[in-house]
Short mmCIF file of C-alpha atoms in Angstrom, two decimals:
data_model
loop_
_atom_site.label_atom_id
_atom_site.label_comp_id
_atom_site.label_asym_id
_atom_site.label_seq_id
_atom_site.Cartn_x
_atom_site.Cartn_y
_atom_site.Cartn_z
CA UNK X 1 190.89 -193.66 149.50
CA UNK X 2 188.39 -191.88 147.29
CA UNK X 3 189.83 -189.14 145.11
CA UNK X 4 187.57 -186.07 145.61
CA UNK X 5 188.34 -184.71 142.16
CA UNK X 6 187.10 -187.90 140.53
CA UNK X 7 183.83 -187.86 142.45
CA UNK X 8 183.27 -184.19 141.61
CA UNK X 9 184.18 -184.82 137.99
CA UNK X 10 181.80 -187.77 137.90
CA UNK X 11 178.95 -185.69 139.29
CA UNK X 12 179.60 -182.84 136.86
CA UNK X 13 179.76 -185.25 133.93
CA UNK X 14 176.54 -186.94 135.04
CA UNK X 15 174.68 -183.65 135.20
CA UNK X 16 176.16 -182.52 131.87
CA UNK X 17 174.89 -185.77 130.38
CA UNK X 18 171.47 -185.19 131.94
CA UNK X 19 171.45 -181.69 130.48
CA UNK X 20 172.22 -183.02 127.00
CA UNK X 21 169.48 -185.62 127.38
CA UNK X 22 167.04 -182.95 128.56
CA UNK X 23 167.89 -180.83 125.52
CA UNK X 24 167.18 -183.78 123.24
CA UNK X 25 163.96 -184.78 124.98
CA UNK X 26 162.47 -181.28 125.10
CA UNK X 27 163.26 -180.22 121.53
CA UNK X 28 159.79 -181.14 120.31
CA UNK X 29 157.93 -179.87 123.35
CA UNK X 30 156.00 -176.68 122.96
CA UNK X 31 153.34 -174.97 124.97
CA UNK X 32 150.64 -172.50 124.14
CA UNK X 33 151.88 -168.97 124.41
CA UNK X 34 150.03 -167.32 127.23
CA UNK X 35 151.77 -164.00 126.76
CA UNK X 36 154.22 -164.44 129.62
CA UNK X 37 157.25 -165.16 127.46
CA UNK X 38 159.34 -168.28 127.99
CA UNK X 39 158.28 -171.87 128.19
CA UNK X 40 158.65 -174.23 131.12
CA UNK X 41 161.09 -176.41 129.18
CA UNK X 42 163.31 -173.35 128.66
CA UNK X 43 163.23 -172.70 132.39
CA UNK X 44 164.27 -176.28 133.15
CA UNK X 45 167.04 -176.19 130.53
CA UNK X 46 168.36 -172.93 131.94
CA UNK X 47 168.35 -174.26 135.49
CA UNK X 48 170.18 -177.43 134.45
CA UNK X 49 172.77 -175.44 132.53
CA UNK X 50 173.31 -173.17 135.51
CA UNK X 51 173.65 -176.14 137.86
CA UNK X 52 176.19 -177.80 135.56
CA UNK X 53 178.17 -174.55 135.32
CA UNK X 54 178.24 -174.16 139.11
CA UNK X 55 179.50 -177.73 139.37
CA UNK X 56 182.23 -177.03 136.82
CA UNK X 57 183.28 -173.88 138.67
CA UNK X 58 183.48 -175.84 141.93
CA UNK X 59 185.56 -178.50 140.23
CA UNK X 60 187.93 -175.92 138.73
CA UNK X 61 188.37 -174.17 142.07
CA UNK X 62 189.00 -177.51 143.78
CA UNK X 63 191.65 -178.46 141.24
CA UNK X 64 193.23 -175.02 141.57
CA UNK X 65 193.23 -175.43 145.35
CA UNK X 66 194.88 -178.83 145.09
CA UNK X 67 197.54 -177.29 142.86
CA UNK X 68 197.92 -174.50 145.47
CA UNK X 69 196.83 -171.86 142.94
CA UNK X 70 193.67 -170.71 144.74
CA UNK X 71 192.91 -169.42 148.20
CA UNK X 72 191.24 -171.81 150.61
CA UNK X 73 188.20 -169.62 151.26
CA UNK X 74 187.42 -169.44 147.54
CA UNK X 75 187.70 -173.20 147.22
CA UNK X 76 185.48 -173.81 150.25
CA UNK X 77 182.89 -171.33 148.98
CA UNK X 78 182.83 -172.85 145.49
CA UNK X 79 182.55 -176.40 146.83
CA UNK X 80 179.78 -175.42 149.26
CA UNK X 81 177.89 -173.68 146.45
CA UNK X 82 178.29 -176.73 144.20
CA UNK X 83 177.12 -179.01 147.02
CA UNK X 84 174.05 -176.86 147.68
CA UNK X 85 173.24 -176.80 143.96
CA UNK X 86 173.57 -180.58 143.76
CA UNK X 87 171.29 -181.02 146.78
CA UNK X 88 168.72 -178.72 145.17
CA UNK X 89 168.83 -180.59 141.87
CA UNK X 90 168.42 -183.92 143.68
CA UNK X 91 165.48 -182.56 145.71
CA UNK X 92 163.76 -181.30 142.55
CA UNK X 93 164.41 -184.63 140.83
CA UNK X 94 162.87 -186.48 143.79
CA UNK X 95 159.77 -184.27 143.68
CA UNK X 96 159.39 -184.84 139.93
CA UNK X 97 159.62 -188.61 140.43
CA UNK X 98 157.15 -188.46 143.31
CA UNK X 99 154.71 -186.43 141.19
CA UNK X 100 155.07 -188.87 138.30
CA UNK X 101 154.30 -191.79 140.61
CA UNK X 102 151.20 -189.99 141.91
CA UNK X 103 150.02 -189.42 138.34
CA UNK X 104 150.49 -193.13 137.59
CA UNK X 105 148.37 -194.04 140.63
CA UNK X 106 145.46 -191.84 139.51
CA UNK X 107 142.38 -193.72 138.34
CA UNK X 108 141.51 -193.26 134.71
#
């Protein structure tokens, strides 16, 4: 039987690792300031941090629910929110990969 806490922990750790890698890979990236404020890389970093935090909150609520220290509705809500966030991150990742492949197919 698959332990749900291990799979959640694995997913959270994977996205935390991706966030650290994104921080490293975007450190040297800069864009021209067009007067609107933040950069796209900052937006991506913020979204990844928020997704990782939602995953951590879902994991903590799940563990508290397993230990019978949290109400069931709170656990279900946190897990559903974490699942939706994960689906969104995966969908965005798929679109980025698809866009990259289209760029590679462009004639030079």
